[in-house]
């Protein structure tokens, strides 16, 4: 069965610094991969997705992620973090055989002024 | 114009009561989901309907019963509420077009059982 691991529960960065949030998945074939962001009291917003093709995908709000099959990873990056990026970030994996998404446990991003 | 809406946004009720949460989408998607997010932010799928047919039914107490009156609506009815049912419940939608798997989420319903 597929699974998703987000090894960092919390990450704190200074405003203007770069960011990388880690995500590792377990699935035998090529997965569908997603990053979502959840601001306090809000629903989940899709940041970006990977299905196939170019392994570096661009998303909204200046985020990008890179699919590395050899490392079973799909890490999220942003070159310069803004205070408004403080939120909970979820990585998710889907497959061809099911419409179910499996979510990681989330990483809470805190931004220092 | 909200794509996925849920009512109510907050629901406070006592143990043993029966309550419903409603979800409506105007995206024209054919698949809808209910997720439960616990106090540690862990998200777990509960149910999914495709064209009004139940396609995912995870291990959920049978006190929870989803109902899809049409493709744009998915409701969640909960009988005999328990303290452990306190959580945020999210509705989500997707389309089954080839290659599409992304889901779009509603704002959530925070259920508090006292």
mmCIF file of C-alpha atoms in Angstrom:
data_model
loop_
_atom_site.group_PDB
_atom_site.id
_atom_site.type_symbol
_atom_site.label_atom_id
_atom_site.label_comp_id
_atom_site.label_asym_id
_atom_site.label_seq_id
_atom_site.Cartn_x
_atom_site.Cartn_y
_atom_site.Cartn_z
ATOM 1 C CA UNK A 1 0.000 0.000 0.000
ATOM 2 C CA UNK A 2 1.167 3.496 -0.663
ATOM 3 C CA UNK A 3 2.327 5.791 2.132
ATOM 4 C CA UNK A 4 3.721 9.291 2.571
ATOM 5 C CA UNK A 5 6.271 10.492 5.095
ATOM 6 C CA UNK A 6 6.942 14.084 6.006
ATOM 7 C CA UNK A 7 9.865 13.794 8.403
ATOM 8 C CA UNK A 8 9.748 17.358 9.725
ATOM 9 C CA UNK A 9 6.888 18.194 12.071
ATOM 10 C CA UNK A 10 7.923 21.845 12.407
ATOM 11 C CA UNK A 11 10.267 24.043 10.418
ATOM 12 C CA UNK A 12 11.160 27.624 11.262
ATOM 13 C CA UNK A 13 12.755 29.934 8.715
ATOM 14 C CA UNK A 14 13.448 33.647 8.609
ATOM 15 C CA UNK A 15 11.505 35.801 6.221
ATOM 16 C CA UNK A 16 13.415 36.053 2.947
ATOM 17 C CA UNK A 17 15.278 32.788 3.503
ATOM 18 C CA UNK A 18 14.907 29.777 1.261
ATOM 19 C CA UNK A 19 12.709 26.836 2.180
ATOM 20 C CA UNK A 20 12.700 23.116 1.510
ATOM 21 C CA UNK A 21 10.037 20.789 2.909
ATOM 22 C CA UNK A 22 10.690 17.090 2.598
ATOM 23 C CA UNK A 23 8.326 14.402 1.385
ATOM 24 C CA UNK A 24 9.033 10.729 0.795
ATOM 25 C CA UNK A 25 6.528 8.304 -0.616
ATOM 26 C CA UNK A 26 6.185 4.572 -0.926
ATOM 27 C CA UNK A 27 4.547 3.208 -4.070
ATOM 28 C CA UNK A 28 5.638 0.656 -6.635
ATOM 29 C CA UNK A 29 4.714 2.505 -9.805
ATOM 30 C CA UNK A 30 4.837 6.156 -10.806
ATOM 31 C CA UNK A 31 2.632 7.999 -8.374
ATOM 32 C CA UNK A 32 0.552 11.119 -8.657
ATOM 33 C CA UNK A 33 2.094 13.599 -6.203
ATOM 34 C CA UNK A 34 0.668 16.744 -4.675
ATOM 35 C CA UNK A 35 1.481 19.494 -2.231
ATOM 36 C CA UNK A 36 -1.313 21.262 -0.401
ATOM 37 C CA UNK A 37 -1.199 24.208 2.000
ATOM 38 C CA UNK A 38 -3.577 24.778 4.895
ATOM 39 C CA UNK A 39 -3.697 28.182 6.556
ATOM 40 C CA UNK A 40 -5.155 28.337 10.079
ATOM 41 C CA UNK A 41 -8.900 27.753 10.056
ATOM 42 C CA UNK A 42 -8.952 27.157 6.307
ATOM 43 C CA UNK A 43 -9.347 24.262 3.935
ATOM 44 C CA UNK A 44 -6.542 22.763 1.883
ATOM 45 C CA UNK A 45 -5.345 24.604 -1.200
ATOM 46 C CA UNK A 46 -3.516 22.816 -3.988
ATOM 47 C CA UNK A 47 -0.028 24.259 -4.507
ATOM 48 C CA UNK A 48 1.211 21.976 -7.268
ATOM 49 C CA UNK A 49 1.002 18.480 -8.709
ATOM 50 C CA UNK A 50 3.134 15.970 -10.557
ATOM 51 C CA UNK A 51 1.706 13.328 -12.868
ATOM 52 C CA UNK A 52 4.393 12.736 -15.472
ATOM 53 C CA UNK A 53 6.902 14.530 -17.656
ATOM 54 C CA UNK A 54 9.214 17.237 -16.385
ATOM 55 C CA UNK A 55 10.264 16.306 -12.871
ATOM 56 C CA UNK A 56 10.505 19.927 -11.748
ATOM 57 C CA UNK A 57 7.024 21.375 -11.394
ATOM 58 C CA UNK A 58 6.036 24.944 -10.726
ATOM 59 C CA UNK A 59 3.101 25.842 -8.561
ATOM 60 C CA UNK A 60 1.292 28.830 -7.207
ATOM 61 C CA UNK A 61 2.721 31.400 -4.777
ATOM 62 C CA UNK A 62 6.260 30.886 -6.075
ATOM 63 C CA UNK A 63 6.573 27.252 -4.949
ATOM 64 C CA UNK A 64 8.190 24.462 -6.906
ATOM 65 C CA UNK A 65 8.794 20.771 -6.269
ATOM 66 C CA UNK A 66 11.082 18.173 -7.752
ATOM 67 C CA UNK A 67 10.201 14.513 -8.261
ATOM 68 C CA UNK A 68 13.196 12.218 -7.721
ATOM 69 C CA UNK A 69 12.280 8.646 -8.489
ATOM 70 C CA UNK A 70 15.589 7.246 -7.230
ATOM 71 C CA UNK A 71 14.993 8.802 -3.810
ATOM 72 C CA UNK A 72 11.192 8.360 -3.770
ATOM 73 C CA UNK A 73 10.991 12.031 -2.891
ATOM 74 C CA UNK A 74 8.947 15.052 -3.870
ATOM 75 C CA UNK A 75 10.399 17.974 -1.919
ATOM 76 C CA UNK A 76 8.797 21.401 -1.943
ATOM 77 C CA UNK A 77 10.956 24.498 -2.321
ATOM 78 C CA UNK A 78 10.651 28.249 -2.327
ATOM 79 C CA UNK A 79 13.603 30.600 -2.853
ATOM 80 C CA UNK A 80 12.380 33.376 -0.554
ATOM 81 C CA UNK A 81 9.769 32.862 2.124
ATOM 82 C CA UNK A 82 7.186 35.513 2.998
ATOM 83 C CA UNK A 83 5.497 35.846 6.392
ATOM 84 C CA UNK A 84 2.195 34.871 4.724
ATOM 85 C CA UNK A 85 3.646 31.438 3.900
ATOM 86 C CA UNK A 86 3.316 30.397 7.545
ATOM 87 C CA UNK A 87 0.894 27.457 7.413
ATOM 88 C CA UNK A 88 0.655 23.679 7.483
ATOM 89 C CA UNK A 89 1.924 21.897 4.379
ATOM 90 C CA UNK A 90 0.762 18.461 3.292
ATOM 91 C CA UNK A 91 2.257 16.116 0.753
ATOM 92 C CA UNK A 92 -0.105 13.560 -0.810
ATOM 93 C CA UNK A 93 0.158 10.588 -3.153
ATOM 94 C CA UNK A 94 -2.418 9.105 -5.494
ATOM 95 C CA UNK A 95 -2.361 6.170 -7.862
ATOM 96 C CA UNK A 96 -3.813 4.988 -11.138
ATOM 97 C CA UNK A 97 -5.924 2.330 -9.482
ATOM 98 C CA UNK A 98 -7.766 4.489 -6.956
ATOM 99 C CA UNK A 99 -9.076 8.002 -6.577
ATOM 100 C CA UNK A 100 -8.005 7.993 -2.952
ATOM 101 C CA UNK A 101 -5.239 10.366 -1.867
ATOM 102 C CA UNK A 102 -2.953 9.381 0.989
ATOM 103 C CA UNK A 103 -1.710 12.368 2.960
ATOM 104 C CA UNK A 104 1.441 12.819 4.974
ATOM 105 C CA UNK A 105 1.209 14.010 8.546
ATOM 106 C CA UNK A 106 2.008 17.591 7.597
ATOM 107 C CA UNK A 107 4.823 20.063 8.282
ATOM 108 C CA UNK A 108 4.086 23.264 10.123
ATOM 109 C CA UNK A 109 6.053 26.205 8.741
ATOM 110 C CA UNK A 110 6.806 29.110 11.057
ATOM 111 C CA UNK A 111 8.302 32.309 9.633
ATOM 112 C CA UNK A 112 10.492 34.580 11.759
ATOM 113 C CA UNK A 113 10.259 38.301 11.010
ATOM 114 C CA UNK B 1 -18.544 32.144 -6.062
ATOM 115 C CA UNK B 2 -17.274 29.380 -3.785
ATOM 116 C CA UNK B 3 -16.274 26.184 -5.622
ATOM 117 C CA UNK B 4 -16.755 23.789 -2.689
ATOM 118 C CA UNK B 5 -18.888 24.947 0.216
ATOM 119 C CA UNK B 6 -19.800 23.303 3.478
ATOM 120 C CA UNK B 7 -22.461 24.062 6.050
ATOM 121 C CA UNK B 8 -22.263 24.643 8.880
ATOM 122 C CA UNK B 9 -18.742 25.950 9.460
ATOM 123 C CA UNK B 10 -18.964 25.231 13.187
ATOM 124 C CA UNK B 11 -21.104 22.662 14.941
ATOM 125 C CA UNK B 12 -21.233 22.239 18.699
ATOM 126 C CA UNK B 13 -23.440 19.491 20.037
ATOM 127 C CA UNK B 14 -23.826 17.052 22.886
ATOM 128 C CA UNK B 15 -23.000 13.380 23.010
ATOM 129 C CA UNK B 16 -25.741 11.159 21.732
ATOM 130 C CA UNK B 17 -27.189 13.707 19.314
ATOM 131 C CA UNK B 18 -27.576 13.189 15.563
ATOM 132 C CA UNK B 19 -26.211 15.841 13.189
ATOM 133 C CA UNK B 20 -25.635 16.419 9.481
ATOM 134 C CA UNK B 21 -22.997 18.297 7.515
ATOM 135 C CA UNK B 22 -23.705 19.411 3.967
ATOM 136 C CA UNK B 23 -21.361 19.864 1.032
ATOM 137 C CA UNK B 24 -22.057 21.459 -2.320
ATOM 138 C CA UNK B 25 -19.770 21.954 -5.322
ATOM 139 C CA UNK B 26 -20.166 23.989 -8.488
ATOM 140 C CA UNK B 27 -17.075 22.679 -10.290
ATOM 141 C CA UNK B 28 -18.987 20.100 -12.297
ATOM 142 C CA UNK B 29 -16.839 17.334 -10.795
ATOM 143 C CA UNK B 30 -18.177 13.793 -10.671
ATOM 144 C CA UNK B 31 -16.435 12.564 -7.528
ATOM 145 C CA UNK B 32 -16.821 13.829 -3.977
ATOM 146 C CA UNK B 33 -15.123 12.859 -0.711
ATOM 147 C CA UNK B 34 -15.366 13.228 3.031
ATOM 148 C CA UNK B 35 -12.183 13.505 5.094
ATOM 149 C CA UNK B 36 -11.688 13.707 8.844
ATOM 150 C CA UNK B 37 -8.840 15.828 10.244
ATOM 151 C CA UNK B 38 -8.014 15.090 13.861
ATOM 152 C CA UNK B 39 -6.477 17.384 16.454
ATOM 153 C CA UNK B 40 -2.975 16.485 15.237
ATOM 154 C CA UNK B 41 -3.910 17.629 11.718
ATOM 155 C CA UNK B 42 -3.857 14.055 10.382
ATOM 156 C CA UNK B 43 -6.148 13.726 7.352
ATOM 157 C CA UNK B 44 -7.953 10.473 6.689
ATOM 158 C CA UNK B 45 -10.411 9.696 3.960
ATOM 159 C CA UNK B 46 -13.786 8.392 5.073
ATOM 160 C CA UNK B 47 -15.983 8.060 1.988
ATOM 161 C CA UNK B 48 -16.106 8.845 -1.693
ATOM 162 C CA UNK B 49 -18.951 9.004 -4.200
ATOM 163 C CA UNK B 50 -18.601 8.914 -7.970
ATOM 164 C CA UNK B 51 -21.728 9.938 -9.870
ATOM 165 C CA UNK B 52 -23.808 9.298 -6.747
ATOM 166 C CA UNK B 53 -22.346 5.814 -6.274
ATOM 167 C CA UNK B 54 -20.289 4.949 -3.185
ATOM 168 C CA UNK B 55 -16.777 3.948 -4.321
ATOM 169 C CA UNK B 56 -14.667 4.371 -1.185
ATOM 170 C CA UNK B 57 -15.861 3.327 2.237
ATOM 171 C CA UNK B 58 -13.010 3.249 4.713
ATOM 172 C CA UNK B 59 -13.164 1.698 8.149
ATOM 173 C CA UNK B 60 -15.574 4.174 9.669
ATOM 174 C CA UNK B 61 -18.182 3.461 12.378
ATOM 175 C CA UNK B 62 -21.570 2.798 10.835
ATOM 176 C CA UNK B 63 -22.887 5.765 12.830
ATOM 177 C CA UNK B 64 -21.505 7.768 9.885
ATOM 178 C CA UNK B 65 -23.654 7.638 6.777
ATOM 179 C CA UNK B 66 -22.934 9.615 3.619
ATOM 180 C CA UNK B 67 -25.678 10.505 1.177
ATOM 181 C CA UNK B 68 -25.349 11.949 -2.308
ATOM 182 C CA UNK B 69 -28.692 13.276 -3.580
ATOM 183 C CA UNK B 70 -27.075 14.449 -6.833
ATOM 184 C CA UNK B 71 -23.601 14.920 -8.319
ATOM 185 C CA UNK B 72 -23.222 18.385 -6.810
ATOM 186 C CA UNK B 73 -24.034 17.433 -3.222
ATOM 187 C CA UNK B 74 -22.605 15.072 -0.640
ATOM 188 C CA UNK B 75 -23.936 15.095 2.904
ATOM 189 C CA UNK B 76 -22.607 13.384 6.007
ATOM 190 C CA UNK B 77 -25.000 12.258 8.711
ATOM 191 C CA UNK B 78 -23.656 11.207 12.078
ATOM 192 C CA UNK B 79 -25.798 9.325 14.616
ATOM 193 C CA UNK B 80 -25.227 9.045 18.341
ATOM 194 C CA UNK B 81 -22.312 11.453 18.416
ATOM 195 C CA UNK B 82 -19.349 10.577 20.633
ATOM 196 C CA UNK B 83 -16.558 12.704 22.096
ATOM 197 C CA UNK B 84 -14.082 11.095 19.693
ATOM 198 C CA UNK B 85 -16.039 12.420 16.728
ATOM 199 C CA UNK B 86 -14.783 15.921 17.515
ATOM 200 C CA UNK B 87 -12.668 16.918 14.515
ATOM 201 C CA UNK B 88 -12.691 19.019 11.387
ATOM 202 C CA UNK B 89 -14.533 17.378 8.511
ATOM 203 C CA UNK B 90 -13.575 18.325 4.972
ATOM 204 C CA UNK B 91 -15.456 17.764 1.790
ATOM 205 C CA UNK B 92 -13.415 17.499 -1.407
ATOM 206 C CA UNK B 93 -14.116 16.975 -5.100
ATOM 207 C CA UNK B 94 -12.288 15.750 -8.163
ATOM 208 C CA UNK B 95 -12.905 14.823 -11.753
ATOM 209 C CA UNK B 96 -12.234 11.372 -13.169
ATOM 210 C CA UNK B 97 -10.822 12.736 -16.400
ATOM 211 C CA UNK B 98 -7.776 10.835 -17.589
ATOM 212 C CA UNK B 99 -4.723 11.839 -15.597
ATOM 213 C CA UNK B 100 -6.624 14.010 -13.158
ATOM 214 C CA UNK B 101 -6.316 13.117 -9.524
ATOM 215 C CA UNK B 102 -6.116 16.457 -7.736
ATOM 216 C CA UNK B 103 -8.820 17.162 -5.208
ATOM 217 C CA UNK B 104 -10.345 20.491 -4.283
ATOM 218 C CA UNK B 105 -11.302 21.024 -0.685
ATOM 219 C CA UNK B 106 -14.056 22.886 1.067
ATOM 220 C CA UNK B 107 -13.381 25.165 4.046
ATOM 221 C CA UNK B 108 -14.171 22.482 6.612
ATOM 222 C CA UNK B 109 -16.723 21.962 9.369
ATOM 223 C CA UNK B 110 -15.371 22.010 12.910
ATOM 224 C CA UNK B 111 -17.444 19.572 14.964
ATOM 225 C CA UNK B 112 -17.186 19.760 18.737
ATOM 226 C CA UNK B 113 -18.963 17.121 20.790
ATOM 227 C CA UNK B 114 -19.398 17.929 24.496
#
